[in-house]
Short mmCIF file of C-alpha atoms in Angstrom, two decimals:
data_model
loop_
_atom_site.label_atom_id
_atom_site.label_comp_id
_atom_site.label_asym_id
_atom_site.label_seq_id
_atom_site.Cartn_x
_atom_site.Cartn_y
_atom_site.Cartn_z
CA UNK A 1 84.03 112.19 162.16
CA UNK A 2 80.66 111.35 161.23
CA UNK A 3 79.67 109.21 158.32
CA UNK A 4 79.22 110.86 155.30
CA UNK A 5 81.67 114.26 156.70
CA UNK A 6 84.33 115.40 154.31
CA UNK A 7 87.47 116.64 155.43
CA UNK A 8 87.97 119.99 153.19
CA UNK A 9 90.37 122.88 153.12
CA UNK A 10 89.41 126.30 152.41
CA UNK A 11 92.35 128.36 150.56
CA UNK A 12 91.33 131.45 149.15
CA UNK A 13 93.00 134.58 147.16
CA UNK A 14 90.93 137.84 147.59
CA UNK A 15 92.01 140.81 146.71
CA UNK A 16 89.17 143.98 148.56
CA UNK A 17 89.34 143.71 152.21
CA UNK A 18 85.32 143.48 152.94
CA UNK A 19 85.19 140.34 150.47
CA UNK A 20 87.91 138.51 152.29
CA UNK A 21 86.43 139.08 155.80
CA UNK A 22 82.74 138.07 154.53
CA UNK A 23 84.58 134.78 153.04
CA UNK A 24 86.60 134.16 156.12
CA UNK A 25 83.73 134.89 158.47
CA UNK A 26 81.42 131.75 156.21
CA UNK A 27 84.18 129.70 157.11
CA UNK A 28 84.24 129.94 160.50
CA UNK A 29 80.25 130.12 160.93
CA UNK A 30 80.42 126.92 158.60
CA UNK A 31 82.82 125.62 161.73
CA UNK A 32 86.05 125.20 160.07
CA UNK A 33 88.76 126.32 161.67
CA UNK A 34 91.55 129.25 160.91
CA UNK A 35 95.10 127.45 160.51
CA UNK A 36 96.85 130.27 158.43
CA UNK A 37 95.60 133.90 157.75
CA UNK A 38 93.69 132.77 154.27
CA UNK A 39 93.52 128.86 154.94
CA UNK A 40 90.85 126.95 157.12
CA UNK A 41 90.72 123.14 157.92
CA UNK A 42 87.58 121.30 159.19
CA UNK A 43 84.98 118.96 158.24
CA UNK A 44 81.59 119.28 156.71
CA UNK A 45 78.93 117.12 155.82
CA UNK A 46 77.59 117.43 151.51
CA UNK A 47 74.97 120.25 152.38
CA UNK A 48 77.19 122.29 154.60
CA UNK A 49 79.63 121.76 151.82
CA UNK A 50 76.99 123.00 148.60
CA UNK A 51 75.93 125.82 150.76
CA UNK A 52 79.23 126.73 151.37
CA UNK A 53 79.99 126.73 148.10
CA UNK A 54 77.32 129.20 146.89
CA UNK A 55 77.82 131.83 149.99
CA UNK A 56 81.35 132.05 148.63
CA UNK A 57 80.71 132.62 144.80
CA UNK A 58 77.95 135.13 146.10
CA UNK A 59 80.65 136.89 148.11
CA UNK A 60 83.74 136.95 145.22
CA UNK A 61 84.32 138.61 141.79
CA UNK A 62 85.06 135.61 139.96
CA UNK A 63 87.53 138.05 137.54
CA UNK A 64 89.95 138.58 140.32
CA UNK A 65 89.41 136.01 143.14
CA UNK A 66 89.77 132.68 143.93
CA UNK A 67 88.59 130.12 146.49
CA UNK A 68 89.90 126.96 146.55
CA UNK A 69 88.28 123.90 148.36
CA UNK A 70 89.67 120.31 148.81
CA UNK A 71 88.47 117.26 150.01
CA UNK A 72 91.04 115.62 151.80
CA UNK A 73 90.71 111.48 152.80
CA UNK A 74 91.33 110.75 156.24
CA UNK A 75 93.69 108.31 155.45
CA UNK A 76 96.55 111.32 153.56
CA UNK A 77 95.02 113.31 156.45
CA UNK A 78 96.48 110.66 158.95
CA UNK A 79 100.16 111.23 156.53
CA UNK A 80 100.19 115.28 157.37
CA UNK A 81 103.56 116.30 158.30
CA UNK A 82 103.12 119.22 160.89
CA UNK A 83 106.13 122.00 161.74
CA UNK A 84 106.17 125.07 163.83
CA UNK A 85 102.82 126.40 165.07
CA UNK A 86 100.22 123.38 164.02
CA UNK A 87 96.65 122.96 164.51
CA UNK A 88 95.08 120.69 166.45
CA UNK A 89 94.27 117.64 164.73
CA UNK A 90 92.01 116.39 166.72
CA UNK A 91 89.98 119.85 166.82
CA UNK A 92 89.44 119.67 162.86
CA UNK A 93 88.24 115.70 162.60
CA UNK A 94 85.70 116.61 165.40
CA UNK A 95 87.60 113.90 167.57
CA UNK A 96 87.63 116.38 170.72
CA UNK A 97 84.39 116.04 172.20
CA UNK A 98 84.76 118.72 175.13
CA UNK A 99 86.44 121.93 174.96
CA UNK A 100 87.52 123.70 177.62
CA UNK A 101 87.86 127.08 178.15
CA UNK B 1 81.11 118.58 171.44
CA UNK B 2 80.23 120.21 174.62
CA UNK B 3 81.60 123.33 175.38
CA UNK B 4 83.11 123.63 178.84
CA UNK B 5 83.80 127.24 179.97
CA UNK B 6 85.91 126.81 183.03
CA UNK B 7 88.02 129.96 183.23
CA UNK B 8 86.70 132.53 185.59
CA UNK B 9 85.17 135.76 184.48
CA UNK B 10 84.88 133.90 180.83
CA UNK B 11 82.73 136.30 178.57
CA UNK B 12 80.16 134.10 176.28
CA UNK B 13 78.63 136.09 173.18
CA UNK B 14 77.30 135.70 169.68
CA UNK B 15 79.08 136.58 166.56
CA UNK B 16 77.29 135.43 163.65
CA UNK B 17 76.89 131.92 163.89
CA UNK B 18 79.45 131.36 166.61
CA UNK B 19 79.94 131.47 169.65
CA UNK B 20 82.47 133.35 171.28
CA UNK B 21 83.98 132.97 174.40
CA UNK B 22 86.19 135.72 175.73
CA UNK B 23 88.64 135.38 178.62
CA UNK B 24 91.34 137.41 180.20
CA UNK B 25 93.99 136.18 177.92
CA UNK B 26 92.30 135.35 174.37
CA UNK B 27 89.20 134.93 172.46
CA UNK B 28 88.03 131.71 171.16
CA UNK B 29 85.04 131.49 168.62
CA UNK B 30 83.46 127.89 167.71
CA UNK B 31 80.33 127.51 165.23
CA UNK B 32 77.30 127.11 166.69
CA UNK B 33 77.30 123.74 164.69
CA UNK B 34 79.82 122.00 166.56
CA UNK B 35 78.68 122.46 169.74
CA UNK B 36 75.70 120.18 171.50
CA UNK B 37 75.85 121.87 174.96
CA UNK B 38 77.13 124.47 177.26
CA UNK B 39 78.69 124.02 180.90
CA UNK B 40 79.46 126.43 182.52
CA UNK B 41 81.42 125.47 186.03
CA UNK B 42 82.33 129.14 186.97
CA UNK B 43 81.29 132.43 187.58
CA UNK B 44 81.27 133.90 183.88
CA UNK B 45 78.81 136.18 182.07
CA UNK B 46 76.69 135.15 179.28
CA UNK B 47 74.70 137.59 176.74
CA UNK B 48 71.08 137.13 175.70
CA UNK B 49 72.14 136.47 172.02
CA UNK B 50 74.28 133.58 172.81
CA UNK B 51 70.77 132.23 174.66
CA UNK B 52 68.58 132.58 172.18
CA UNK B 53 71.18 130.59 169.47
CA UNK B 54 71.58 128.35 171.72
CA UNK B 55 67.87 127.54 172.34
CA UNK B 56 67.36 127.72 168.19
CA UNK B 57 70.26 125.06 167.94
CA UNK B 58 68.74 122.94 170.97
CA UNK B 59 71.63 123.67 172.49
CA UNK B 60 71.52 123.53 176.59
CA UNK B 61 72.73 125.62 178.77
CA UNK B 62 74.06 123.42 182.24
CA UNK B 63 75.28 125.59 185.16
CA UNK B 64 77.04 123.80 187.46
CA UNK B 65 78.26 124.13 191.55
CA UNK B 66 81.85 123.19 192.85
CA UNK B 67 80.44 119.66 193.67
CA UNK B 68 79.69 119.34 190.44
CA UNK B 69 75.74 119.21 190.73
CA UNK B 70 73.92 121.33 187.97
CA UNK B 71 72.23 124.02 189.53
CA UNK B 72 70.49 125.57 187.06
CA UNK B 73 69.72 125.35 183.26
CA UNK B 74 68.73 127.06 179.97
CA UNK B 75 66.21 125.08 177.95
CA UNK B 76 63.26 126.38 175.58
CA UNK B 77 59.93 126.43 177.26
CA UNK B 78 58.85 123.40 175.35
CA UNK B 79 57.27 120.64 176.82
CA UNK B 80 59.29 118.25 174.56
CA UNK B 81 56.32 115.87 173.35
CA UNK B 82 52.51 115.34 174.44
CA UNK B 83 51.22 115.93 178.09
CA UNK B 84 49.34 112.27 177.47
CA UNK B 85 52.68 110.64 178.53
CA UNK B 86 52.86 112.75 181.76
CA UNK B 87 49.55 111.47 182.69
CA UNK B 88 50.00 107.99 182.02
CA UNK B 89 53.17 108.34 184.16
CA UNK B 90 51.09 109.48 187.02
CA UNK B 91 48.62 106.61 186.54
CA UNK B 92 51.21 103.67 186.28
CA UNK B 93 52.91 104.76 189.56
CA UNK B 94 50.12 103.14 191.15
CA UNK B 95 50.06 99.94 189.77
CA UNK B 96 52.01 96.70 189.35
CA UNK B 97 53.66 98.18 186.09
CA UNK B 98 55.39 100.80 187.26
CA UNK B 99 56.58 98.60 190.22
CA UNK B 100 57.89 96.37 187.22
CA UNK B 101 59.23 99.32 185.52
CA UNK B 102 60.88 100.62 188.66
CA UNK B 103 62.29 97.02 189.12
CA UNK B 104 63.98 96.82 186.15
CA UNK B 105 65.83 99.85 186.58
CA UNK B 106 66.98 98.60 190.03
CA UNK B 107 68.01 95.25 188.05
CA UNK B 108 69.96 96.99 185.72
CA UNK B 109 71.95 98.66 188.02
CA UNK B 110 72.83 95.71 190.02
CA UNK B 111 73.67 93.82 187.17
CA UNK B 112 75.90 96.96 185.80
CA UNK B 113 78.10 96.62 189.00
CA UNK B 114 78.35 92.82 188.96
CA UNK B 115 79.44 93.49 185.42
CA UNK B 116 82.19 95.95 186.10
CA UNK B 117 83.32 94.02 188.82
CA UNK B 118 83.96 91.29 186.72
CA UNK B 119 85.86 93.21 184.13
CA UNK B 120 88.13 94.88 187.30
CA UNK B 121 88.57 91.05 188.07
CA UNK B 122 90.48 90.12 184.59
CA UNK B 123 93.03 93.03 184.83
CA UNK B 124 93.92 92.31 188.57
CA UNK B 125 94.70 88.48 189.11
CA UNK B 126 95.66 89.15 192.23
CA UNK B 127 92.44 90.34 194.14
CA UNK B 128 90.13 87.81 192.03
CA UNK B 129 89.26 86.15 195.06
CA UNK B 130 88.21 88.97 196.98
CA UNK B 131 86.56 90.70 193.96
CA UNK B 132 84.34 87.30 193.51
CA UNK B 133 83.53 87.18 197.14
CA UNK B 134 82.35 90.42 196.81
CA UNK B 135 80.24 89.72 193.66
CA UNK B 136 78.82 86.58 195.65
CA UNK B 137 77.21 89.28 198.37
CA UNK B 138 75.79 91.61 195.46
CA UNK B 139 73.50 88.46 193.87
CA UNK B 140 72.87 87.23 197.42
CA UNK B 141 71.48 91.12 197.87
CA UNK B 142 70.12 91.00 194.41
CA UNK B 143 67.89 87.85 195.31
CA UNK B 144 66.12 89.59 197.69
CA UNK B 145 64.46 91.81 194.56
CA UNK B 146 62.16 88.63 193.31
CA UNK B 147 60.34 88.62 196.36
CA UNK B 148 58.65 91.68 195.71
CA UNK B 149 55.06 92.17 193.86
CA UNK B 150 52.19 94.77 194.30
CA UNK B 151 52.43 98.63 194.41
CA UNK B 152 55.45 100.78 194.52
CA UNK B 153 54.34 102.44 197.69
CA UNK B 154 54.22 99.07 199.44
CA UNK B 155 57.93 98.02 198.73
CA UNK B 156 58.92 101.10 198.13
CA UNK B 157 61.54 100.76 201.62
CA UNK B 158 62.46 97.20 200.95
CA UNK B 159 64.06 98.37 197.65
CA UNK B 160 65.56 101.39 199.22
CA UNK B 161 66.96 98.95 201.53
CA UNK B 162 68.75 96.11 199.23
CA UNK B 163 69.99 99.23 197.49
CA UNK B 164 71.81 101.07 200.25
CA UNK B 165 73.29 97.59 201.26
CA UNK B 166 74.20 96.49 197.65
CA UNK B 167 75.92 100.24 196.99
CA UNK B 168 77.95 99.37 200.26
CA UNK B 169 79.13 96.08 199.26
CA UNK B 170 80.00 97.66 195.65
CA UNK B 171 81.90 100.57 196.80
CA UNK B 172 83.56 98.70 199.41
CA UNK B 173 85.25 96.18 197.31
CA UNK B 174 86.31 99.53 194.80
CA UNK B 175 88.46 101.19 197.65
CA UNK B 176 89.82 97.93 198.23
CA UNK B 177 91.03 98.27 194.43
CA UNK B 178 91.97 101.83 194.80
CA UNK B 179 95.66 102.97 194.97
CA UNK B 180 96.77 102.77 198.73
CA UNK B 181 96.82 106.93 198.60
CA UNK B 182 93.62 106.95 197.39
CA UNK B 183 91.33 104.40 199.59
CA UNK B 184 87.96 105.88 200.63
CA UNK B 185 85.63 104.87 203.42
CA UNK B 186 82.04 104.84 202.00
CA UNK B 187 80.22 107.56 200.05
CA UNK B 188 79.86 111.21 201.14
CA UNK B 189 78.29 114.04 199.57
CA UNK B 190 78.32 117.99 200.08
CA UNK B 191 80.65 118.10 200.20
CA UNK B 192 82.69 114.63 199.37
CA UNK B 193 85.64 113.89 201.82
CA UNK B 194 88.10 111.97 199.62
CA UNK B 195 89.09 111.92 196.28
CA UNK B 196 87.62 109.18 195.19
CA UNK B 197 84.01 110.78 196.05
CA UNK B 198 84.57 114.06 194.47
CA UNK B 199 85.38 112.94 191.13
CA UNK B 200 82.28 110.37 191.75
CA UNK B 201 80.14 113.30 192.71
CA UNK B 202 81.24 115.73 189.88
CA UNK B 203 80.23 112.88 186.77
CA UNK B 204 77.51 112.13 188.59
CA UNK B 205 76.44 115.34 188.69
CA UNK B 206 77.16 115.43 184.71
CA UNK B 207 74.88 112.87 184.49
CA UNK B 208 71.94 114.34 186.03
CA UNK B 209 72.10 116.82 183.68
CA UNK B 210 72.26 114.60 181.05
CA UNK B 211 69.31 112.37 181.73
CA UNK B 212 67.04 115.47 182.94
CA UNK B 213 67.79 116.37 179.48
CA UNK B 214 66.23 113.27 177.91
CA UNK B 215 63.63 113.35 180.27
CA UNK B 216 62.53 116.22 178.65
CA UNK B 217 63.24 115.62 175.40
CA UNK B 218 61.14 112.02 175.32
CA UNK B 219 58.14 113.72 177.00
CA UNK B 220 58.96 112.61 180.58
CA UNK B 221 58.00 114.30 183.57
CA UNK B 222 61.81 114.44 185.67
CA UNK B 223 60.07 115.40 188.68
CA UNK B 224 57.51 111.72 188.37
CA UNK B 225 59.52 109.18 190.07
CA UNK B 226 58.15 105.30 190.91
CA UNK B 227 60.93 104.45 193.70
CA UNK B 228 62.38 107.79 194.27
CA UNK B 229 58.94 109.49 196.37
CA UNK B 230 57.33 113.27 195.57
CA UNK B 231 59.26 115.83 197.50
CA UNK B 232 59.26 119.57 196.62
CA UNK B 233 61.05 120.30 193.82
CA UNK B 234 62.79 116.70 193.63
CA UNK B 235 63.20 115.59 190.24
CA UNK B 236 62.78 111.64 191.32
CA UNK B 237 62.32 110.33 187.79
CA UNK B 238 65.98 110.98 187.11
CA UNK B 239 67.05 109.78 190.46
CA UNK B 240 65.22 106.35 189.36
CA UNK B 241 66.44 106.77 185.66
CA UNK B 242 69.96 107.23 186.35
CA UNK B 243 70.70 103.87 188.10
CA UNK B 244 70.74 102.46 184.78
CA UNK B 245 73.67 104.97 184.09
CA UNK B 246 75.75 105.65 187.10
CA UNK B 247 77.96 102.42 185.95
CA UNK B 248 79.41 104.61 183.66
CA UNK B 249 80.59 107.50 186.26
CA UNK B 250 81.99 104.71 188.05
CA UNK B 251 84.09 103.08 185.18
CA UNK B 252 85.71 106.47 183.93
CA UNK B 253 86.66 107.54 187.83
CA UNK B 254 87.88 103.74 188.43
CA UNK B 255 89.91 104.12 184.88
CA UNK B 256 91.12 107.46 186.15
CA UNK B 257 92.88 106.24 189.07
CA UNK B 258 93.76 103.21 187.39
CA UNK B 259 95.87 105.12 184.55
CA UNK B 260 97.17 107.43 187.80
CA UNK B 261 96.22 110.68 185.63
CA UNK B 262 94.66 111.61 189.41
CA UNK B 263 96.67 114.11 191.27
CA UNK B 264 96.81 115.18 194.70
CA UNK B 265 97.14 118.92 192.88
CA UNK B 266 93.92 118.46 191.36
CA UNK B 267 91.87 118.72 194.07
CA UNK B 268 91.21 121.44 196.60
CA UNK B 269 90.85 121.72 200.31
CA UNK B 270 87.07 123.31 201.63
CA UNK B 271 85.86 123.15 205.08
CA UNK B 272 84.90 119.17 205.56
CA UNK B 273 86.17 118.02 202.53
CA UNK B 274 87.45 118.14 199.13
CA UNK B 275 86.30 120.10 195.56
CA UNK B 276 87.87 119.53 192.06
CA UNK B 277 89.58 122.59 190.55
CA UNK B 278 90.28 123.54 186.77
CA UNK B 279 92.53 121.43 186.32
CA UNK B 280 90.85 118.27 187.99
CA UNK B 281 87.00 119.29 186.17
CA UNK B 282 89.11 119.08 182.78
CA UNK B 283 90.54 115.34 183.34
CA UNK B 284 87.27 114.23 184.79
CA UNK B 285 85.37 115.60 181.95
CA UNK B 286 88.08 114.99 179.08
CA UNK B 287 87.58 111.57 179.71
CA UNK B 288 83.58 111.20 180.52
CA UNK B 289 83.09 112.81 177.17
CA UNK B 290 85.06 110.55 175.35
CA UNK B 291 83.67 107.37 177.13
CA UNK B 292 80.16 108.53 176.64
CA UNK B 293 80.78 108.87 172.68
CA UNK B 294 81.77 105.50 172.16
CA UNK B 295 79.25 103.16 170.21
CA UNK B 296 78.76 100.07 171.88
CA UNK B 297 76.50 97.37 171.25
CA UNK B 298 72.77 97.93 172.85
CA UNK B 299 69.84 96.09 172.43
CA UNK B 300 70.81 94.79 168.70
CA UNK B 301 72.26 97.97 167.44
CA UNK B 302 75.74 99.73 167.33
CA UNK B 303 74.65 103.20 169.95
CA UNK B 304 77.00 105.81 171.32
CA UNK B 305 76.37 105.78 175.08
CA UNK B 306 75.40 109.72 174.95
CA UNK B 307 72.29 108.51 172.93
CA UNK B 308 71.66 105.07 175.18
CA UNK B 309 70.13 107.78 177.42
CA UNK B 310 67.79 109.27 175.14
CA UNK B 311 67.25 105.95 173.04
CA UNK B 312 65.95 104.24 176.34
CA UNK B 313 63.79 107.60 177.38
CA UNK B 314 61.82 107.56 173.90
CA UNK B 315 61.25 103.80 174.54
CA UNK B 316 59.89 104.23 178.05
CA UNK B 317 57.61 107.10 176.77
CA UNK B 318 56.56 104.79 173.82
CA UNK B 319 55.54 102.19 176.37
CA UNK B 320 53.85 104.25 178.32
CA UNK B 321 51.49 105.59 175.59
CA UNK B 322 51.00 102.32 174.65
CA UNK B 323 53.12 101.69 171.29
CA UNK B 324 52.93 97.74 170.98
CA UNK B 325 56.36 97.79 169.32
CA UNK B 326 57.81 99.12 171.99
CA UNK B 327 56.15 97.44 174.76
CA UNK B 328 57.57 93.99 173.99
CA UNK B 329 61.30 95.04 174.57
#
């Protein structure tokens, strides 16, 4: 991770179908990654992060939705306890510098 | 990161500001943000979209052969800075200074071995005789560089020369070091005939790109050498810039065998010699990548090596257009 990145999580509630696609496809443009059907992992720098934050209110009826967003420090991060199908830690700290495909 | 598509028939599109990479078996999609360049070591298909993001992003494009040398590249048609550095490239070639410039380089690269030879020497007790013997011929070799003043052109064969018989010395003491499976006698190229070579080859070959691509970026002309001579289409500027870099190449392949992550399985049988497959391009390049991105200390600052490239082009280009700030270092 680069100085002044934030690890964040992206957990969101939507309830019309278009909304939650437009708020899951800002996610992934912003580069986090998908690790459950409504929750994305990854890391952002403070602009990514502010910009982020206003596509999504855009996007939502604040009435009946709800987007969550956490910081998370690296050193809880380092405590996660993973089971079953996990992510790749390494993928969302931007530790894996080439990716093969 | 750089994105490596390695899977044959891969698919490589846009979708919004991702990329996305489609193979036989899944799709993969990774923001445009992430990612600082392409390779591409197999046949796969790209569209136009993914291009043109990648050329707004700066993003590069490297296509690359079996042996690992790029063949071909993606890159805006930008110059990268002002034509005044090309010229004043052309006009020190023929002078003292860019025999000094050229020198320095060759220094460097001297030095780098002698260097890595004497960190190989800590972790193996046992061959430190041998290993200093060996560094004893590469500053008896080095010596011979002081000698020379004037032109390029005029001792342009002389440093060719202490060169080719410095690299021997250097990669002869490394297959001494090698596993016994694994010796090598000398280089070879197109194709390589041991293992030792291909893996050489292939980071080299990452390398190229890699300089070209500062080259360009700092204003450079790749194709103006000072040692390396005008040829068609012979980019000798990175041929004389990447001596200061091969050491690097060296230390992950050395590391490689040293951690025995090399396989026989990784490699595959061609007419004359050996090629890397999937598996072997992704252990190589798991572990350049890595090495590249760590900071180290370089002239008085804290630098990732994948910038020591680009750091040293700008300075070069500085000097050359005359920036006294620069010119002292």
């Amino acid at each position: 991770m680069k100085a002044g990145d934030k690890l964040v999580w992206v957990i969101y509630d939507i309830t019309e179908n278009t909304k939650r696609t437009k708020v899951a496809k800002a996610c992934k443009n912003k580069g986090l990654y998908r690790v459950q059907k409504s929750a994305f992992l990854g890391t952002l720098n403070k602009n990514q992060l502010d910009e982020f934050k206003v596509m999504c209110e855009d996007i939502i009826s604040p009435d009946k939705d709800s987007v969550y967003i956490f910081p998370m420090c690296e050193d809880d991060f380092k405590k996660v306890k993973l089971l079953g199908q996990a992510f790749d830690r390494k993928l969302v700290t931007d530790e894996v510098k080439a990716l093969f495909i | 990161m750089q994105l490596v598509i390695n899977t044959y028939g891969s698919y490589l599109q846009k979708n919004g500001d991702c990329f996305k990479v489609k193979t036989d078996e899944q799709i993969y999609e990774i923001a445009c943000k992430k990612i600082s360049s392409i390779l591409i070591s197999t046949a796969a298909c790209i569209s136009t979209d993914a291009i043109k993001m990648a050329m707004e992003n700066n993003i590069d494009i490297i296509f690359i052969d079996n042996s690992g040398d790029p063949y071909g590249r993606v890159w805006h048609p930008k110059l990268g800075s002002t034509t005044l550095i090309r010229r004043r490239q052309l006009e020190i070639a023929e002078i003292d200074e860019g025999l000094n410039l050229a020198l320095k380089w060759v220094r460097t690269k001297f030095n780098n071995q002698i260097g890595l030879l004497q960190r190989l020497k800590r972790t193996r007790p046992h061959k430190s005789a041998e290993i200093t013997a060996y560094i004893g011929k590469l500053q008896d070799v080095m010596k011979g560089l002081n000698s020379l003043s004037g032109t390029i052109s005029g001792c342009r064969g002389t440093i060719m020369g202490l060169e080719g018989s410095g690299g021997r010395i250097y990669f002869e003491i490394l297959s001494s070091l090698m596993p016994d499976r694994f010796k090598f006698n000398g280089r070879s190229r197109n194709p390589a005939k041991d293992e030792f070579n291909t893996l050489l080859n292939y980071a080299y070959g990452v390398l190229y790109s890699r300089v070209e691509k500062a080259c360009i970026i700092a204003g450079l002309d790749p194709y103006v050498g000072f040692i390396h001579t005008d040829h068609y289409n012979k980019k000798s500027l990175v041929f004389d810039l990447i001596e200061n870099y091969r050491i690097w190449a060296d230390e992950v392949v050395i590391g490689l065998f040293a951690s025995r992550k090399v396989k026989v399985e990784h490699f595959d049988k061609i007419p004359n010699g050996l090629t890397l497959n999937k598996e072997g391009k992704a252990i190589l390049l798991t572990d350049f990548n890595s090495f590249i991105d760590e900071s180290i200390r370089y002239k008085g600052r804290n630098i990732k090596r994948s910038n020591i490239i680009q750091f040293d082009c700008h300075r070069i280009a500085n000097q050359l257009i005359g920036d006294k700030d620069e010119s002292r270092g």
